[in-house]
């Protein structure tokens, strides 16, 4: 809607509400991303050229890491698609018991940094793990297998979410028609279920591939000598101070992600363009021959995820894993790596990221509707672009953009505000899309009625928009908060000896061999996030009661 | 005050939404903008309200030029089809909203709200919330809210379209009563010709961004000027001049000489008598009238007679028709 004349005060409010978030995007997303491109072209002696690219291509270590990353991500994608489809199908189309347990299991990996999966698998399958202790077998989780398992656990929930949405959009009448025409169950599955979910499968596949190839936490904990691109970029920058080559690897990581995001966008549009409003949902049913093997597979996976996370929590209370299983609280007495200070820093950073983020996203979504269409399209593009940028790349770009003495923005470096901003822009797209969906529930007639009654843009905001968007805003707040609490990949480049965050502490403790303390710290993160989720429930209830 | 629209022009990209519209709304007048969807009637209303800019022409209220004035400064009341009440406010808060925006004293607001609640016959529902009201009650509140600020002009955008048929008819009378009593100039958008006929002092019949005809309900029904109006307002038999020349040459006398014209004959103007050269195709009983389709001289005519008709399908009848109206093709 292009609005007619606006009063001067309203015009100012509109300019501010759209201007501030867009300047933020330009300064803390587009600009850093530009610097990474420039740095990838700048050689060590300051000349501009492709020297870094040549160096990367001829570096055997990076060649191997690229190959490893591709193989690992392909394998993870294949397993996640099969397992994810089985789980999504179970949740959506069967009446299997214990589906609630599966949902809980899938929520677990979202509550903790991605390293927790790696940590848990080491406790069970590592050189000093439970399996080794009980059987004496020379098991070793370090390397490809361990990394594959932890990546599957990490990416599975996201695959299930997408596949569930795809399965939800079918129509019962297809199945009724097929049945009337005499098609058996297998035939129905291959002729209707699978083809209907193909865009969901495509989209889930790319999402899994992307999060795996860009994940840093699992690779750092359990990768061992199995080098992947994400650990390579960290080694180049943190270990060897080779910023130019780090930038090139960052650009390389950007490519598969951007392709994946582009294809996924097309896929989702096609997927939902096909479904009609009046689709009749397919009712779940029970079929013994199908549900028994499906149940074993699905519950097996769910229990494994729970087992891994539970092991971490349990190990945090154990004196000497796995040799002395007597209980103790001494692991919670953490003094190295800054003690518990990083946890409080993370809490503060997450609150700032979520608070600032919700305010900026709200203003942006509110302003979007009032922009001329061409401008709105550009703003939209800038707002959804961050989803295509891996955390590693964003973090690195922040180093290039803000770790400068002579730059006015340099004063932010080493401060918790910059970490908060980095976390917010890392998850900008998801928050923005949710906020836009919420904004669509605000009836335009109500906004127009306020204008006609003499109310300005401020009254529109207060009386028409806020009451409808409060619930959405609360959920966006907690989304940003939770992600910010557990993210590792972007912030790993922004910490300093004096300022660190919780996920980095877990990594540092694990690196130093204090695995039990690492488990204790992870447990603290999980508890904090859980408490926040509970608070969200309460807040949402409160918000919805006020509307009723 | 008098609203005057001159050669108002509006395009969306290449599409001409309003093509040089000129229209006057008098001090106490009730004007209906009538037309099919996409004819530009809602666009025109939104431009008058100030919710949309226009590309050319002028829009004046008395001596005031509205072109540069934002919607919030115009002081008009508006009622939408639905979803325009605040779900988080009570009925009384909704009605008093415009006064609160104007920062009037709270006891003055309360007095005004009570008077309006009495007018819409809902005094006992002051503290209810939106979800506790029926659709008709919600629209009454919306109207009261629009009237609370003593609007210079009342704008109604299909206010009855979302209501049940029975409530719609009740509300029609109420809207008409209130408008008469308060004497506020009112513009209502509707696609329902019955609503327009029963409510308006003046109907503006629109089609494809142009005004087809402006006139009283009687004008539009009895003396339509274009084929579109004849077709859209009420039912009619549209008969070509060539056909009339053979079937009833006497009617040609009143035909205007310029341009191509056709004769519009309303179904109730057609009289059927037993025995003749027309054949009854079918008969449908509609309660107060009976509709009869007959084939006569190579074409089909629709006739309506009050009460029951004593013809059956296949019977032969004679056809005679009244004066009709010549309309531009």
Coordinates of C-alpha atoms in Angstrom, one line a residue, chain A:
Chain A
X1 CA 0.0 0.0 0.0
X2 CA 1.4 3.4 -0.9
X3 CA 0.1 5.8 1.6
X4 CA -1.2 9.2 0.6
X5 CA -0.1 12.4 2.3
X6 CA 1.5 12.1 5.7
X7 CA 1.7 14.7 8.3
X8 CA 5.3 15.9 8.9
X9 CA 5.6 14.2 12.2
X10 CA 4.4 11.0 10.7
X11 CA 6.9 11.3 7.9
X12 CA 9.7 11.7 10.4
X13 CA 8.6 8.6 12.3
X14 CA 8.4 6.6 9.1
X15 CA 11.9 7.7 8.0
X16 CA 13.3 6.7 11.4
X17 CA 11.5 3.4 11.6
X18 CA 12.7 2.3 8.2
X19 CA 16.0 4.2 8.2
X20 CA 17.5 2.9 11.5
X21 CA 17.1 -0.8 10.7
X22 CA 18.4 -0.4 7.1
X23 CA 21.4 1.6 8.3
X24 CA 22.0 -1.2 10.8
X25 CA 21.9 -3.8 8.0
X26 CA 24.2 -1.8 5.9
X27 CA 26.7 -1.2 8.7
X28 CA 26.7 -4.6 10.4
X29 CA 26.0 -6.9 7.5
X30 CA 26.6 -5.6 4.0
X31 CA 29.7 -3.6 4.9
X32 CA 31.5 -6.4 6.7
X33 CA 30.6 -8.8 3.9
X34 CA 32.1 -6.4 1.5
X35 CA 35.3 -6.2 3.4
X36 CA 35.7 -10.0 3.3
X37 CA 35.5 -9.8 -0.5
X38 CA 38.1 -7.1 -0.6
X39 CA 40.4 -8.9 1.8
X40 CA 40.2 -12.1 -0.2
X41 CA 41.6 -10.1 -3.2
X42 CA 44.3 -8.4 -1.2
X43 CA 47.6 -10.2 -1.1
X44 CA 50.0 -10.2 2.0
X45 CA 52.1 -7.4 0.3
X46 CA 49.0 -5.2 -0.2
X47 CA 48.6 -5.8 -3.9
X48 CA 45.2 -6.5 -5.4
X49 CA 44.8 -9.7 -7.3
X50 CA 44.0 -13.4 -7.1
X51 CA 47.1 -14.3 -5.3
X52 CA 45.2 -15.6 -2.2
X53 CA 42.9 -17.7 -4.4
X54 CA 46.0 -19.2 -6.2
X55 CA 47.5 -19.9 -2.8
X56 CA 44.3 -21.6 -1.5
X57 CA 43.9 -23.7 -4.7
X58 CA 47.5 -24.9 -4.5
X59 CA 47.4 -25.6 -0.7
X60 CA 47.0 -29.4 -0.3
X61 CA 45.6 -29.0 3.2
X62 CA 42.7 -26.9 2.0
X63 CA 42.1 -29.2 -1.0
X64 CA 41.8 -32.1 1.4
X65 CA 39.5 -30.1 3.8
X66 CA 37.2 -29.2 0.9
X67 CA 36.9 -32.8 -0.2
X68 CA 36.3 -33.9 3.5
X69 CA 33.6 -31.2 3.9
X70 CA 31.8 -32.3 0.7
X71 CA 31.9 -36.0 1.6
X72 CA 30.8 -35.4 5.2
X73 CA 28.0 -33.0 4.2
X74 CA 26.8 -35.4 1.5
X75 CA 26.7 -38.3 3.9
X76 CA 25.0 -36.3 6.6
X77 CA 22.4 -35.1 4.1
X78 CA 21.7 -38.6 2.9
X79 CA 21.2 -40.0 6.4
X80 CA 19.2 -37.0 7.6
X81 CA 16.8 -37.2 4.6
X82 CA 16.0 -40.9 5.2
X83 CA 15.8 -40.6 9.0
X84 CA 14.1 -37.2 8.8
X85 CA 11.5 -38.4 6.4
X86 CA 10.7 -41.4 8.6
X87 CA 10.4 -39.2 11.6
X88 CA 8.3 -36.5 9.9
X89 CA 6.1 -39.2 8.4
X90 CA 5.6 -40.8 11.8
X91 CA 4.7 -37.5 13.5
X92 CA 2.4 -36.4 10.7
X93 CA 0.7 -39.6 9.3
X94 CA 0.8 -42.3 12.0
X95 CA -0.8 -42.7 15.4
X96 CA 2.3 -44.3 16.8
X97 CA 2.7 -43.9 20.5
X98 CA 5.4 -41.8 22.1
X99 CA 5.3 -39.1 19.4
X100 CA 5.7 -36.5 22.2
X101 CA 9.0 -38.1 23.2
X102 CA 10.2 -37.7 19.6
X103 CA 9.3 -34.1 19.6
X104 CA 11.1 -33.5 22.8
X105 CA 14.2 -35.3 21.5
X106 CA 14.2 -33.1 18.4
X107 CA 14.0 -29.9 20.5
X108 CA 17.1 -30.9 22.6
X109 CA 19.8 -30.0 20.0
X110 CA 18.3 -26.5 19.8
X111 CA 18.9 -25.9 23.5
X112 CA 22.6 -26.4 23.5
X113 CA 25.6 -25.4 21.5
X114 CA 26.3 -27.8 18.6
X115 CA 29.4 -29.0 20.5
X116 CA 27.2 -30.8 23.0
X117 CA 26.5 -33.6 20.5
X118 CA 30.2 -34.1 19.9
X119 CA 30.9 -34.1 23.6
X120 CA 28.2 -36.6 24.3
X121 CA 29.4 -39.0 21.6
X122 CA 32.9 -38.8 23.0
X123 CA 31.6 -39.7 26.4
X124 CA 30.0 -42.8 24.9
X125 CA 32.1 -43.8 22.0
X126 CA 35.4 -42.0 22.6
X127 CA 38.8 -43.6 23.5
X128 CA 37.8 -43.2 27.1
X129 CA 34.2 -43.7 26.6
X130 CA 31.6 -46.0 28.1
X131 CA 31.7 -48.5 25.3
X132 CA 35.4 -48.9 25.5
X133 CA 35.3 -49.3 29.2
X134 CA 32.5 -52.0 29.1
X135 CA 33.7 -54.0 26.1
X136 CA 37.4 -53.2 25.9
X137 CA 37.1 -52.7 22.2
X138 CA 39.4 -50.1 20.7
X139 CA 36.7 -47.7 19.7
X140 CA 37.6 -44.2 18.6
X141 CA 35.0 -41.6 17.9
X142 CA 37.4 -38.9 16.7
X143 CA 37.3 -38.4 13.0
X144 CA 34.7 -39.0 10.2
X145 CA 32.4 -41.4 12.0
X146 CA 32.0 -39.4 15.2
X147 CA 31.6 -36.2 13.3
X148 CA 29.0 -37.8 11.0
X149 CA 26.9 -39.0 13.9
X150 CA 27.1 -35.7 15.8
X151 CA 26.3 -33.7 12.6
X152 CA 23.3 -36.0 11.9
X153 CA 21.9 -35.3 15.4
X154 CA 22.6 -31.6 15.0
X155 CA 20.9 -31.2 11.6
X156 CA 18.1 -33.8 12.0
X157 CA 15.6 -31.5 13.8
X158 CA 15.8 -28.9 11.0
X159 CA 15.2 -31.5 8.3
X160 CA 12.2 -32.9 10.2
X161 CA 10.6 -29.4 10.6
X162 CA 10.8 -28.9 6.8
X163 CA 9.6 -32.4 5.9
X164 CA 6.7 -32.2 8.4
X165 CA 5.6 -29.0 6.7
X166 CA 5.8 -30.6 3.3
X167 CA 3.8 -33.6 4.5
X168 CA 1.2 -31.4 6.1
X169 CA 0.4 -29.8 2.7
X170 CA -1.0 -32.9 1.1
X171 CA -4.6 -33.5 0.4
X172 CA -6.6 -36.5 1.6
X173 CA -8.6 -36.6 -1.6
X174 CA -5.5 -37.8 -3.6
X175 CA -5.4 -40.9 -1.3
X176 CA -9.1 -41.5 -1.4
X177 CA -9.0 -41.3 -5.2
X178 CA -6.0 -43.7 -5.4
X179 CA -7.7 -46.1 -3.1
X180 CA -10.9 -46.1 -5.1
X181 CA -8.9 -46.9 -8.2
X182 CA -7.3 -49.8 -6.4
X183 CA -3.8 -48.6 -5.5
X184 CA -2.1 -50.4 -2.6
X185 CA -0.3 -48.7 0.2
X186 CA 3.2 -48.9 -1.4
X187 CA 1.8 -47.6 -4.6
X188 CA 0.2 -44.7 -2.8
X189 CA 3.4 -44.0 -1.1
X190 CA 5.5 -43.9 -4.3
X191 CA 2.9 -42.2 -6.4
X192 CA 1.5 -39.6 -4.0
X193 CA 3.4 -39.2 -0.8
X194 CA 6.9 -39.1 -2.2
X195 CA 6.2 -36.9 -5.2
X196 CA 4.2 -34.5 -3.1
X197 CA 7.0 -34.1 -0.7
X198 CA 9.8 -33.7 -3.3
X199 CA 10.2 -30.0 -2.8
X200 CA 10.3 -30.5 0.9
X201 CA 13.0 -33.2 0.4
X202 CA 15.0 -30.9 -1.9
X203 CA 14.7 -28.0 0.5
X204 CA 15.5 -30.1 3.6
X205 CA 18.5 -31.6 1.8
X206 CA 20.0 -28.2 1.0
X207 CA 19.4 -27.0 4.5
X208 CA 21.1 -30.0 6.0
X209 CA 24.0 -29.7 3.6
X210 CA 24.4 -26.0 4.4
X211 CA 24.4 -26.3 8.2
X212 CA 26.8 -29.3 8.1
X213 CA 29.3 -27.7 5.8
X214 CA 29.3 -24.5 7.8
X215 CA 29.2 -26.0 11.3
X216 CA 32.2 -25.4 13.4
X217 CA 31.3 -26.7 16.9
X218 CA 31.1 -30.4 16.2
X219 CA 34.1 -30.3 13.9
X220 CA 36.2 -28.6 16.6
X221 CA 35.2 -31.1 19.3
X222 CA 35.2 -34.4 17.6
X223 CA 36.8 -33.8 14.2
X224 CA 40.2 -34.7 15.4
X225 CA 42.6 -35.0 12.4
X226 CA 39.7 -35.0 10.0
X227 CA 40.0 -31.4 8.7
X228 CA 37.0 -29.6 7.3
X229 CA 36.6 -26.1 5.8
X230 CA 35.1 -24.6 8.9
X231 CA 38.0 -25.7 11.1
X232 CA 40.5 -24.8 8.3
X233 CA 39.2 -21.2 8.1
X234 CA 39.7 -21.0 11.9
X235 CA 43.2 -22.4 11.7
X236 CA 44.2 -20.0 9.0
X237 CA 43.0 -17.0 10.8
X238 CA 43.4 -17.8 14.5
X239 CA 46.4 -20.1 14.2
X240 CA 48.5 -18.7 11.3
X241 CA 47.1 -15.1 11.2
X242 CA 46.6 -15.7 7.4
X243 CA 43.7 -13.4 7.0
X244 CA 43.8 -13.3 3.1
X245 CA 43.5 -17.1 2.8
X246 CA 40.9 -17.2 5.6
X247 CA 38.8 -14.7 3.5
X248 CA 39.1 -16.9 0.5
X249 CA 37.9 -19.9 2.4
X250 CA 35.1 -17.8 3.7
X251 CA 34.1 -16.9 0.1
X252 CA 34.3 -20.5 -0.8
X253 CA 31.9 -21.4 2.1
X254 CA 29.5 -18.7 0.9
X255 CA 29.0 -20.4 -2.5
X256 CA 27.3 -23.6 -1.6
X257 CA 25.2 -21.8 1.0
X258 CA 24.0 -19.1 -1.4
X259 CA 23.1 -21.8 -4.0
X260 CA 21.3 -23.8 -1.4
X261 CA 19.3 -20.8 -0.2
X262 CA 18.4 -19.7 -3.7
X263 CA 17.2 -23.2 -4.6
X264 CA 15.4 -23.6 -1.3
X265 CA 13.5 -20.3 -1.9
X266 CA 12.3 -21.4 -5.3
X267 CA 11.4 -24.8 -3.9
X268 CA 9.3 -23.5 -1.1
X269 CA 7.5 -21.2 -3.5
X270 CA 6.7 -24.1 -5.8
X271 CA 5.7 -26.3 -2.9
X272 CA 3.2 -24.0 -1.4
X273 CA 2.0 -22.6 -4.8
X274 CA 0.7 -26.0 -5.6
X275 CA -1.4 -26.6 -2.5
X276 CA -4.9 -25.2 -2.4
X277 CA -6.5 -23.4 0.5
X278 CA -9.2 -25.9 0.8
X279 CA -6.9 -29.0 1.0
X280 CA -8.3 -31.7 3.4
X281 CA -5.5 -32.8 5.7
X282 CA -4.6 -36.5 5.5
X283 CA -5.7 -38.2 8.7
X284 CA -3.1 -40.2 10.6
X285 CA -3.8 -43.9 10.8
X286 CA -2.4 -47.2 12.2
X287 CA -1.0 -49.9 10.1
X288 CA 0.8 -52.7 12.0
X289 CA 3.2 -53.8 9.4
X290 CA 4.3 -50.3 8.7
X291 CA 4.3 -48.9 12.3
X292 CA 6.5 -51.5 13.9
X293 CA 9.7 -51.1 11.9
X294 CA 9.0 -47.3 11.6
X295 CA 8.6 -47.1 15.4
X296 CA 11.9 -49.0 16.0
X297 CA 13.7 -46.7 13.7
X298 CA 12.2 -43.4 14.9
X299 CA 12.3 -44.2 18.6
X300 CA 15.8 -45.5 18.2
X301 CA 16.9 -42.2 16.7
X302 CA 15.0 -40.1 19.3
X303 CA 16.4 -42.2 22.2
X304 CA 19.9 -41.8 20.8
X305 CA 19.6 -38.0 20.8
X306 CA 18.2 -38.0 24.3
X307 CA 20.9 -40.5 25.4
X308 CA 23.7 -38.3 24.0
X309 CA 22.5 -35.1 25.7
X310 CA 21.6 -36.9 28.9
X311 CA 25.1 -38.4 29.0
X312 CA 26.6 -35.0 28.9
X313 CA 24.4 -33.8 31.8
X314 CA 25.1 -37.0 33.8
X315 CA 28.9 -36.9 33.1
X316 CA 28.9 -33.4 34.5
X317 CA 28.1 -34.8 37.9
X318 CA 30.6 -37.7 37.8
X319 CA 33.9 -37.7 39.5
X320 CA 36.1 -39.3 36.8
X321 CA 34.3 -40.4 33.6
X322 CA 34.1 -43.3 33.0
X323 CA 36.3 -44.9 35.6
X324 CA 34.8 -43.5 38.8
X325 CA 31.1 -42.9 38.4
X326 CA 30.5 -41.6 41.9
X327 CA 28.6 -38.3 41.9
X328 CA 30.1 -34.9 42.7
X329 CA 29.6 -31.2 42.1
X330 CA 33.2 -30.4 41.8
X331 CA 33.0 -30.2 38.0
X332 CA 30.9 -27.1 38.5
X333 CA 33.7 -25.4 40.3
X334 CA 35.1 -23.9 37.1
X335 CA 38.0 -21.5 37.5
X336 CA 39.9 -21.7 34.2
X337 CA 38.8 -20.0 31.0
X338 CA 37.3 -17.2 32.9
X339 CA 35.1 -19.3 35.2
X340 CA 31.4 -18.6 34.8
X341 CA 31.9 -15.0 33.6
X342 CA 31.4 -16.0 30.0
X343 CA 28.0 -17.4 30.9
X344 CA 26.9 -14.1 32.3
X345 CA 28.4 -12.3 29.3
X346 CA 26.4 -14.6 27.0
X347 CA 23.2 -13.9 29.0
X348 CA 23.8 -10.2 28.7
X349 CA 24.8 -10.5 25.0
X350 CA 21.7 -12.6 24.2
X351 CA 19.3 -10.2 26.0
X352 CA 20.8 -7.3 24.1
X353 CA 20.7 -9.1 20.8
X354 CA 17.1 -10.2 21.3
X355 CA 15.9 -6.8 22.7
X356 CA 17.7 -4.7 20.0
X357 CA 16.8 -7.3 17.4
X358 CA 13.1 -7.3 18.1
X359 CA 13.0 -3.5 18.2
X360 CA 14.8 -3.2 14.8
X361 CA 12.8 -6.0 13.2
X362 CA 9.6 -4.6 14.4
X363 CA 10.4 -1.1 13.0
X364 CA 11.6 -2.6 9.7
X365 CA 8.5 -4.8 9.2
X366 CA 6.3 -1.9 10.1
X367 CA 8.1 0.4 7.7
X368 CA 8.2 -2.1 4.8
X369 CA 4.4 -1.8 4.1
X370 CA 4.7 1.9 3.7
X371 CA 7.7 1.9 1.3
X372 CA 7.3 2.4 -2.4
X373 CA 7.3 -1.2 -3.9
X374 CA 10.7 -0.9 -5.6
X375 CA 12.4 0.2 -2.4
X376 CA 10.5 -2.4 -0.4
X377 CA 11.9 -5.1 -2.6
X378 CA 15.4 -4.0 -2.1
X379 CA 15.0 -3.7 1.7
X380 CA 13.4 -7.2 1.7
X381 CA 16.4 -8.7 -0.2
X382 CA 18.8 -7.1 2.3
X383 CA 16.8 -8.4 5.2
X384 CA 16.7 -12.0 4.0
X385 CA 20.3 -12.2 2.7
X386 CA 21.9 -13.0 6.1
X387 CA 20.4 -16.5 6.0
X388 CA 22.8 -17.3 3.2
X389 CA 25.9 -16.3 5.1
X390 CA 27.4 -18.9 7.4
X391 CA 28.3 -17.9 10.9
X392 CA 32.0 -18.5 10.3
X393 CA 32.0 -16.1 7.4
X394 CA 30.0 -13.4 9.2
X395 CA 32.3 -13.6 12.2
X396 CA 35.4 -13.4 10.1
X397 CA 34.0 -10.4 8.2
X398 CA 33.4 -8.7 11.5
X399 CA 37.1 -9.1 12.3
X400 CA 38.0 -7.4 9.0
X401 CA 35.4 -4.7 9.4
X402 CA 35.8 -3.8 13.1
X403 CA 39.2 -4.9 14.3
X404 CA 40.8 -1.6 13.2
X405 CA 42.3 1.1 15.3
X406 CA 41.8 3.9 12.8
X407 CA 38.2 3.2 12.1
X408 CA 35.4 4.8 14.1
X409 CA 33.6 1.5 14.2
X410 CA 36.7 0.0 15.6
X411 CA 35.8 1.1 19.1
X412 CA 33.1 -1.6 19.1
X413 CA 35.7 -4.4 18.8
X414 CA 36.3 -6.3 21.9
X415 CA 33.0 -5.2 23.4
X416 CA 29.9 -7.3 24.1
X417 CA 27.7 -5.0 22.0
X418 CA 29.5 -6.1 18.8
X419 CA 28.9 -9.8 19.7
X420 CA 25.3 -9.0 20.3
X421 CA 25.0 -7.3 16.9
X422 CA 26.8 -10.2 15.2
X423 CA 24.4 -12.7 16.8
X424 CA 21.4 -10.6 15.8
X425 CA 22.5 -10.2 12.1
X426 CA 23.5 -13.9 12.0
X427 CA 19.8 -14.8 12.6
X428 CA 18.3 -11.7 11.1
X429 CA 16.4 -13.4 8.2
X430 CA 14.5 -15.9 10.3
X431 CA 13.4 -13.2 12.8
X432 CA 12.5 -10.9 9.9
X433 CA 10.3 -13.4 8.1
X434 CA 8.5 -14.3 11.3
X435 CA 7.9 -10.6 12.1
X436 CA 6.6 -10.0 8.5
X437 CA 4.2 -13.0 8.9
X438 CA 3.0 -11.4 12.2
X439 CA 2.6 -8.0 10.5
X440 CA 0.3 -9.6 8.0
X441 CA -2.2 -10.3 10.7
X442 CA -2.7 -6.6 11.4
X443 CA -5.9 -5.7 9.6
X444 CA -5.2 -2.8 7.2
X445 CA -8.8 -1.5 7.8
X446 CA -7.9 -0.9 11.4
X447 CA -4.9 1.2 10.5
X448 CA -6.9 3.2 8.1
X449 CA -9.7 3.7 10.6
X450 CA -7.2 5.3 13.0
X451 CA -5.9 7.6 10.3
X452 CA -9.5 8.8 9.5
X453 CA -10.2 9.2 13.2
X454 CA -7.3 11.7 13.4
X455 CA -4.6 9.4 14.7
X456 CA -1.1 9.7 13.5
X457 CA 1.4 6.9 12.7
X458 CA 2.2 6.7 16.4
X459 CA -1.4 5.9 17.3
X460 CA -1.4 3.3 14.5
X461 CA 1.6 1.7 16.0
X462 CA 0.3 1.7 19.5
X463 CA -3.4 0.8 18.9
X464 CA -3.4 -1.3 15.7
X465 CA 0.0 -2.9 15.2
X466 CA 1.2 -3.6 18.8
X467 CA -1.9 -5.5 20.0
X468 CA -1.7 -7.8 17.0
X469 CA 2.0 -8.4 16.9
X470 CA 2.8 -8.7 20.6
X471 CA 2.7 -12.5 20.5
X472 CA 4.9 -12.6 17.4
X473 CA 7.4 -10.2 18.9
X474 CA 7.7 -12.3 22.1
X475 CA 8.5 -15.4 20.1
X476 CA 11.0 -13.5 17.9
X477 CA 12.6 -12.2 21.1
X478 CA 13.1 -15.7 22.4
X479 CA 14.2 -17.1 19.1
X480 CA 17.0 -14.5 19.0
X481 CA 17.8 -15.1 22.6
X482 CA 18.1 -18.8 22.4
X483 CA 20.1 -18.8 19.2
X484 CA 22.4 -16.2 20.7
X485 CA 22.9 -18.3 23.9
X486 CA 24.2 -21.3 22.0
X487 CA 25.8 -20.0 18.8
X488 CA 29.6 -20.6 18.4
X489 CA 30.6 -20.2 14.8
X490 CA 30.3 -16.4 14.4
X491 CA 31.4 -15.3 17.8
X492 CA 34.5 -17.5 17.9
X493 CA 36.3 -14.7 16.0
X494 CA 35.0 -11.9 18.2
X495 CA 36.1 -13.0 21.6
X496 CA 39.1 -11.6 23.4
X497 CA 41.1 -12.8 26.4
X498 CA 38.9 -10.5 28.5
X499 CA 35.6 -11.2 26.8
X500 CA 34.3 -14.6 26.0
X501 CA 31.0 -16.4 25.6
X502 CA 29.6 -19.7 27.0
X503 CA 29.9 -21.8 23.9
X504 CA 33.6 -20.8 23.5
X505 CA 34.1 -21.8 27.2
X506 CA 32.8 -25.3 26.5
X507 CA 35.2 -25.5 23.5
X508 CA 38.2 -24.2 25.5
X509 CA 37.5 -26.6 28.4
X510 CA 37.3 -29.5 26.0
X511 CA 40.5 -28.5 24.2
X512 CA 42.3 -28.3 27.5
X513 CA 41.2 -31.8 28.4
X514 CA 38.7 -30.8 31.1
X515 CA 35.8 -32.7 29.6
X516 CA 33.8 -33.0 32.7
X517 CA 33.9 -29.3 33.3
X518 CA 33.0 -28.8 29.6
X519 CA 29.9 -31.0 30.3
X520 CA 29.1 -29.0 33.4
X521 CA 29.3 -25.8 31.5
X522 CA 27.1 -27.2 28.8
X523 CA 24.6 -28.2 31.4
X524 CA 24.5 -24.7 32.7
X525 CA 23.8 -23.4 29.2
X526 CA 21.0 -25.9 28.7
X527 CA 19.4 -25.0 32.1
X528 CA 19.6 -21.3 31.2
X529 CA 18.0 -21.8 27.9
X530 CA 15.3 -24.0 29.4
X531 CA 14.5 -21.4 32.0
X532 CA 14.2 -18.8 29.2
X533 CA 11.9 -21.1 27.3
X534 CA 9.7 -21.4 30.4
X535 CA 9.7 -17.7 30.7
X536 CA 8.6 -17.4 27.1
X537 CA 5.7 -19.7 27.7
X538 CA 4.6 -17.6 30.6
X539 CA 5.1 -14.4 28.6
X540 CA 3.1 -15.7 25.7
X541 CA 0.3 -16.8 27.9
X542 CA 0.2 -13.4 29.5
X543 CA 0.2 -11.7 26.1
X544 CA -2.6 -13.9 24.7
X545 CA -4.7 -13.5 27.9
X546 CA -4.5 -9.8 27.5
X547 CA -5.9 -10.0 24.0
X548 CA -8.8 -12.3 24.8

